[in-house]
C-alpha positions as MATLAB code, in Angstrom:
seq = 'MLQTSARNQFNGVVKSVTKGAVNSEVIVELNGGQEITASVTCESVDALELAAGKEVIALVKSTNIIIASGLDGIRLSARNQLKGVISHIDIGAVNSVIELDAGNGITVSAGITVKSTEALHLKTGQEAVALFKAGAVILGVKA';
ca = [
     129.543  113.445  170.980;
     129.369  116.556  168.867;
     126.560  116.549  166.299;
     127.787  117.401  162.808;
     127.330  116.068  159.297;
     130.930  114.790  159.362;
     130.886  111.033  159.991;
     134.465  111.039  161.232;
     135.089  112.629  164.622;
     138.448  111.909  166.187;
     139.236  113.003  169.746;
     142.878  113.750  170.374;
     145.525  115.969  171.874;
     147.683  118.453  169.985;
     151.200  117.048  169.778;
     152.761  119.974  167.938;
     152.020  123.153  165.990;
     154.325  124.411  163.244;
     153.387  127.900  162.090;
     153.981  129.008  158.539;
     153.396  132.360  156.849;
     149.671  131.708  156.241;
     148.918  128.131  157.316;
     150.028  126.010  160.219;
     150.554  122.279  160.511;
     148.934  120.762  163.585;
     149.760  117.199  164.596;
     147.018  115.560  166.666;
     147.731  112.363  168.596;
     144.823  109.925  168.820;
     144.261  107.067  171.275;
     146.896  104.403  170.737;
     149.454  106.819  169.308;
     148.201  107.204  165.747;
     148.434  110.748  164.440;
     146.388  113.027  162.205;
     147.906  116.062  160.519;
     145.729  119.135  159.956;
     146.578  122.154  157.836;
     144.760  125.187  159.241;
     145.233  128.925  159.011;
     147.479  130.675  161.507;
     144.429  132.754  162.409;
     142.597  129.544  163.418;
     145.564  128.388  165.504;
     145.413  131.674  167.421;
     141.604  131.789  167.688;
     141.408  128.195  168.977;
     144.520  128.682  171.158;
     146.046  125.523  169.702;
     149.209  124.391  171.465;
     150.811  121.135  172.546;
     148.662  119.378  175.137;
     145.347  120.987  174.081;
     142.416  118.599  173.618;
     140.816  118.845  170.178;
     138.301  117.129  167.968;
     139.246  116.503  164.346;
     136.403  116.309  161.824;
     136.707  114.740  158.377;
     133.829  114.221  155.963;
     133.564  110.646  154.712;
     133.663  111.838  151.099;
     137.183  113.224  151.717;
     138.487  109.767  152.613;
     140.023  107.416  150.059;
     140.255  103.689  150.774;
     143.303  101.892  149.383;
     144.994   98.533  149.652;
     148.286   97.170  148.400;
     150.268  100.331  149.154;
     153.449   98.587  150.310;
     156.430  100.427  148.843;
     154.326  103.352  147.579;
     154.812  106.869  148.948;
     151.881  109.282  148.780;
     151.404  112.998  149.346;
     148.388  112.369  151.599;
     149.727  113.047  155.099;
     147.006  111.064  156.839;
     147.185  107.313  156.410;
     145.252  105.314  159.001;
     145.735  101.566  158.619;
     143.098   99.108  159.675;
     140.679   96.343  158.755;
     137.388   96.811  156.912;
     134.703   96.062  159.484;
     131.547   96.876  157.495;
     130.450   97.739  153.972;
     127.076   99.333  153.234;
     126.419   99.313  149.488;
     123.854  101.749  148.124;
     122.619  102.437  144.600;
     125.552  104.722  143.695;
     127.818  104.988  146.751;
     129.155  102.680  149.429;
     130.076  103.512  152.995;
     133.167  101.638  154.104;
     133.891  101.329  157.834;
     137.558  100.795  158.700;
     138.542   99.675  162.201;
     141.860  101.441  162.865;
     142.182   99.977  166.379;
     141.999  101.551  169.837;
     138.323  102.460  169.328;
     139.035  104.457  166.157;
     136.662  103.865  163.246;
     136.987  105.645  159.912;
     134.015  105.996  157.548;
     134.661  106.506  153.850;
     132.071  107.317  151.214;
     133.195  105.904  147.862;
     131.437  104.857  144.690;
     130.010  101.374  144.278;
     132.201  101.031  141.165;
     135.316  101.693  143.285;
     134.115   99.213  145.904;
     133.764   96.582  143.201;
     136.984   97.487  141.346;
     139.010   97.204  144.574;
     137.233   93.928  145.502;
     136.669   95.323  149.001;
     135.347   92.929  151.621;
     135.029   92.806  155.394;
     138.129   91.517  157.143;
     140.400   92.972  154.452;
     143.350   95.147  155.479;
     143.148   98.648  154.018;
     144.302  102.222  154.528;
     142.157  105.344  154.918;
     143.858  108.269  153.157;
     143.006  111.946  153.471;
     144.796  115.244  152.953;
     145.713  117.504  155.881;
     143.534  120.243  154.376;
     140.448  118.006  154.750;
     140.728  118.090  158.560;
     138.697  120.630  160.559;
     139.771  121.135  164.167;
     137.521  122.147  167.030;
     137.954  122.817  170.743;
     135.567  123.119  173.667;
     134.541  126.691  174.376;
];
């Protein structure tokens, strides 16, 4: 495993790349078929030689992840919405780390405030969704 300060490291394969004028949208398929969308510069797409079928690692800092529940019937602008079950909660003095089991060996770590943890009444075994914007995803490839 790559050593970084980002708690979330998702291995996947590029499903598609849609180039824009400045940024590109890269869809990464994870184990089990879930997808992550990354918004990266066109320069990065070229430098990393991103194309369908290329293996990548997607990094997301835990502080860029929002945990939500009760989203049925609500549409959001956050492209990345990984559903799962809260498997662990570590409550600190100010912040909590929430671990969400998204299935197929995928775990998402979210760093949220203790006040949010309490306000949402989060508990292990609860269904929840990890939300994060496409711009929060950093892609890497093996050299």
